[in-house]
Amino acid sequence: MKPVFSIPQTPFIKVTGKDCIYPVKRIFCVGRNYVEHALELGNEVDRKQPFYFTKSSSSLLGPETDLIYPPMTDSLHHEVELVVAIGKSLHNANKGDLEKSIYGYACGLDMTRRDLQNVAKKQGKPWDMAKDFDGSAIIGSITESEQVPAIQSANLKLFLNDQLQQIGKISDMIYSVDEILLDLSKYTKLVPGDLIMTGTPAGVSPVKVGDRLIVQIEGLKDLTLKVLEK
Ligand code: MN
């Protein structure tokens, strides 16, 4: 049967240094995964259980694309994050299954309508409209895992108009990448094409039209963009 309309091409991300693309299926995000960030937003630190929210693959904004300031917010925050790209199916995984399960890593920004999120938090409502909108998942090119063996000891940095605004260590995550994979694979079968945004360190702040953002994670390709008018 013929489709009644055509749908856009599967979103994808370039692979660093290769003539390849990584097709994107789903985007999972980890909340409150750095102590100082949980505290700066007035949240408790929970070491018992990670929690997740999701972004649509259509919210993806690739490298070399600027962000158009989204509607319905006056407080659009940046959250610099390490992005993990799944390379092998994981379901109810145990430690032995994790080998070669990560295709690669990328620099990411979990853009957040903080004003909407604060209201939703207070009212016990879902975060979707605060987290999942066009351009809210900004992800740089994916570098294959074997190119970055020291990723777990890397720093992540966010420069806002050339000022260092966020800095953190991947080793300071409350739940490590391995722990996230083991836990998340209990809830869903992770498959190649799935991305995980692993949480942000302290220093989140609002951006405005005209701002320039640079994300740096050691070993990965920088992510650079501007915020454009609505
Ligand atoms: Mn985040």
CSV table of C-alpha atoms in Angstrom, one decimal, residues 76-195:
chain,number,residue,atom,x,y,z
A,76,LEU,CA,15.9,28.7,27.6
A,77,HIS,CA,18.7,27.0,29.5
A,78,HIS,CA,21.8,25.1,28.1
A,79,GLU,CA,22.8,21.8,29.7
A,80,VAL,CA,26.1,20.4,28.4
A,81,GLU,CA,26.1,16.6,28.4
A,82,LEU,CA,28.0,13.6,27.1
A,83,VAL,CA,26.0,11.7,24.6
A,84,VAL,CA,26.3,7.9,24.3
A,85,ALA,CA,25.4,6.3,21.0
A,86,ILE,CA,24.3,2.7,21.3
A,87,GLY,CA,26.0,0.2,18.9
A,88,LYS,CA,24.6,-3.2,20.0
A,89,SER,CA,21.2,-4.3,21.4
A,90,LEU,CA,21.0,-4.5,25.2
A,91,HIS,CA,18.1,-6.0,27.0
A,92,ASN,CA,18.2,-6.8,30.7
A,93,ALA,CA,22.0,-6.4,30.3
A,94,ASN,CA,24.6,-7.6,32.8
A,95,LYS,CA,28.1,-6.3,32.9
A,96,GLY,CA,29.4,-9.0,30.5
A,97,ASP,CA,27.0,-7.7,27.8
A,98,LEU,CA,28.4,-4.2,27.8
A,99,GLU,CA,31.5,-4.8,25.8
A,100,LYS,CA,31.2,-3.1,22.4
A,101,SER,CA,27.7,-1.9,23.2
A,102,ILE,CA,28.7,1.7,22.7
A,103,TYR,CA,29.2,2.8,19.1
A,104,GLY,CA,30.6,6.2,20.1
A,105,TYR,CA,30.3,9.4,22.0
A,106,ALA,CA,29.3,13.0,21.1
A,107,CYS,CA,29.1,16.5,22.7
A,108,GLY,CA,25.5,17.4,23.5
A,109,LEU,CA,23.2,20.1,24.7
A,110,ASP,CA,19.9,19.3,26.4
A,111,MET,CA,18.1,22.6,25.8
A,112,THR,CA,15.4,23.2,28.4
A,113,ARG,CA,12.5,25.6,28.8
A,114,ARG,CA,13.4,26.1,32.5
A,115,ASP,CA,10.3,28.2,33.2
A,116,LEU,CA,8.0,25.5,31.9
A,117,GLN,CA,9.9,22.8,33.7
A,118,ASN,CA,9.7,24.7,37.0
A,119,VAL,CA,5.9,25.0,36.7
A,120,ALA,CA,5.6,21.3,35.7
A,121,LYS,CA,7.8,20.3,38.7
A,122,LYS,CA,5.7,22.3,41.1
A,123,GLN,CA,2.4,20.9,39.8
A,124,GLY,CA,3.7,17.3,39.5
A,125,LYS,CA,3.1,17.4,35.7
A,126,PRO,CA,5.2,15.9,32.9
A,127,TRP,CA,8.3,17.7,31.6
A,128,ASP,CA,7.7,17.0,27.9
A,129,MET,CA,7.0,20.5,26.8
A,130,ALA,CA,10.0,21.7,28.7
A,131,LYS,CA,12.4,19.2,27.2
A,132,ASP,CA,11.1,18.0,23.9
A,133,PHE,CA,10.8,20.7,21.2
A,134,ASP,CA,12.3,21.4,17.8
A,135,GLY,CA,16.1,21.9,18.3
A,136,SER,CA,16.1,20.8,22.0
A,137,ALA,CA,18.6,17.9,21.4
A,138,ILE,CA,21.7,19.5,20.0
A,139,ILE,CA,24.3,16.8,19.2
A,140,GLY,CA,27.7,17.0,17.7
A,141,SER,CA,29.4,14.5,15.4
A,142,ILE,CA,29.8,11.0,16.9
A,143,THR,CA,33.3,9.8,17.5
A,144,GLU,CA,33.7,6.0,17.6
A,145,SER,CA,34.4,4.5,21.1
A,146,GLU,CA,37.8,3.1,20.2
A,147,GLN,CA,39.1,6.6,19.3
A,148,VAL,CA,38.3,7.8,22.8
A,149,PRO,CA,39.5,5.2,25.3
A,150,ALA,CA,39.9,7.8,28.0
A,151,ILE,CA,36.4,9.3,27.8
A,152,GLN,CA,35.5,8.3,31.4
A,153,SER,CA,38.2,10.7,32.7
A,154,ALA,CA,37.4,13.6,30.3
A,155,ASN,CA,36.1,17.0,31.3
A,156,LEU,CA,33.1,18.6,29.7
A,157,LYS,CA,32.9,22.4,29.2
A,158,LEU,CA,30.3,24.9,27.9
A,159,PHE,CA,31.5,28.3,26.8
A,160,LEU,CA,28.8,31.0,26.5
A,161,ASN,CA,30.1,33.9,24.4
A,162,ASP,CA,33.6,32.7,25.0
A,163,GLN,CA,33.2,32.7,28.8
A,164,LEU,CA,33.5,29.3,30.6
A,165,GLN,CA,30.0,28.8,32.0
A,166,GLN,CA,29.8,25.0,32.8
A,167,ILE,CA,32.6,22.6,33.6
A,168,GLY,CA,32.4,19.1,34.9
A,169,LYS,CA,34.1,15.8,35.0
A,170,ILE,CA,32.5,12.7,33.4
A,171,SER,CA,33.9,10.7,36.4
A,172,ASP,CA,31.7,12.9,38.7
A,173,MET,CA,28.5,11.4,37.3
A,174,ILE,CA,26.3,9.9,40.1
A,175,TYR,CA,25.5,7.0,37.7
A,176,SER,CA,28.3,6.0,35.4
A,177,VAL,CA,27.6,5.2,31.7
A,178,ASP,CA,27.8,1.5,32.5
A,179,GLU,CA,25.3,1.8,35.4
A,180,ILE,CA,22.9,3.8,33.1
A,181,LEU,CA,23.1,1.1,30.4
A,182,LEU,CA,22.5,-1.7,32.9
A,183,ASP,CA,19.5,0.1,34.5
A,184,LEU,CA,17.9,1.6,31.3
A,185,SER,CA,18.1,-1.8,29.5
A,186,LYS,CA,15.7,-3.2,32.2
A,187,TYR,CA,13.0,-0.8,31.1
A,188,THR,CA,13.4,-1.1,27.3
A,189,LYS,CA,15.5,-2.9,24.7
A,190,LEU,CA,18.2,-0.5,23.7
A,191,VAL,CA,19.1,-0.8,20.1
A,192,PRO,CA,21.6,0.8,17.7
A,193,GLY,CA,20.3,4.2,16.8
A,194,ASP,CA,19.4,5.0,20.4
A,195,LEU,CA,21.2,7.9,22.1
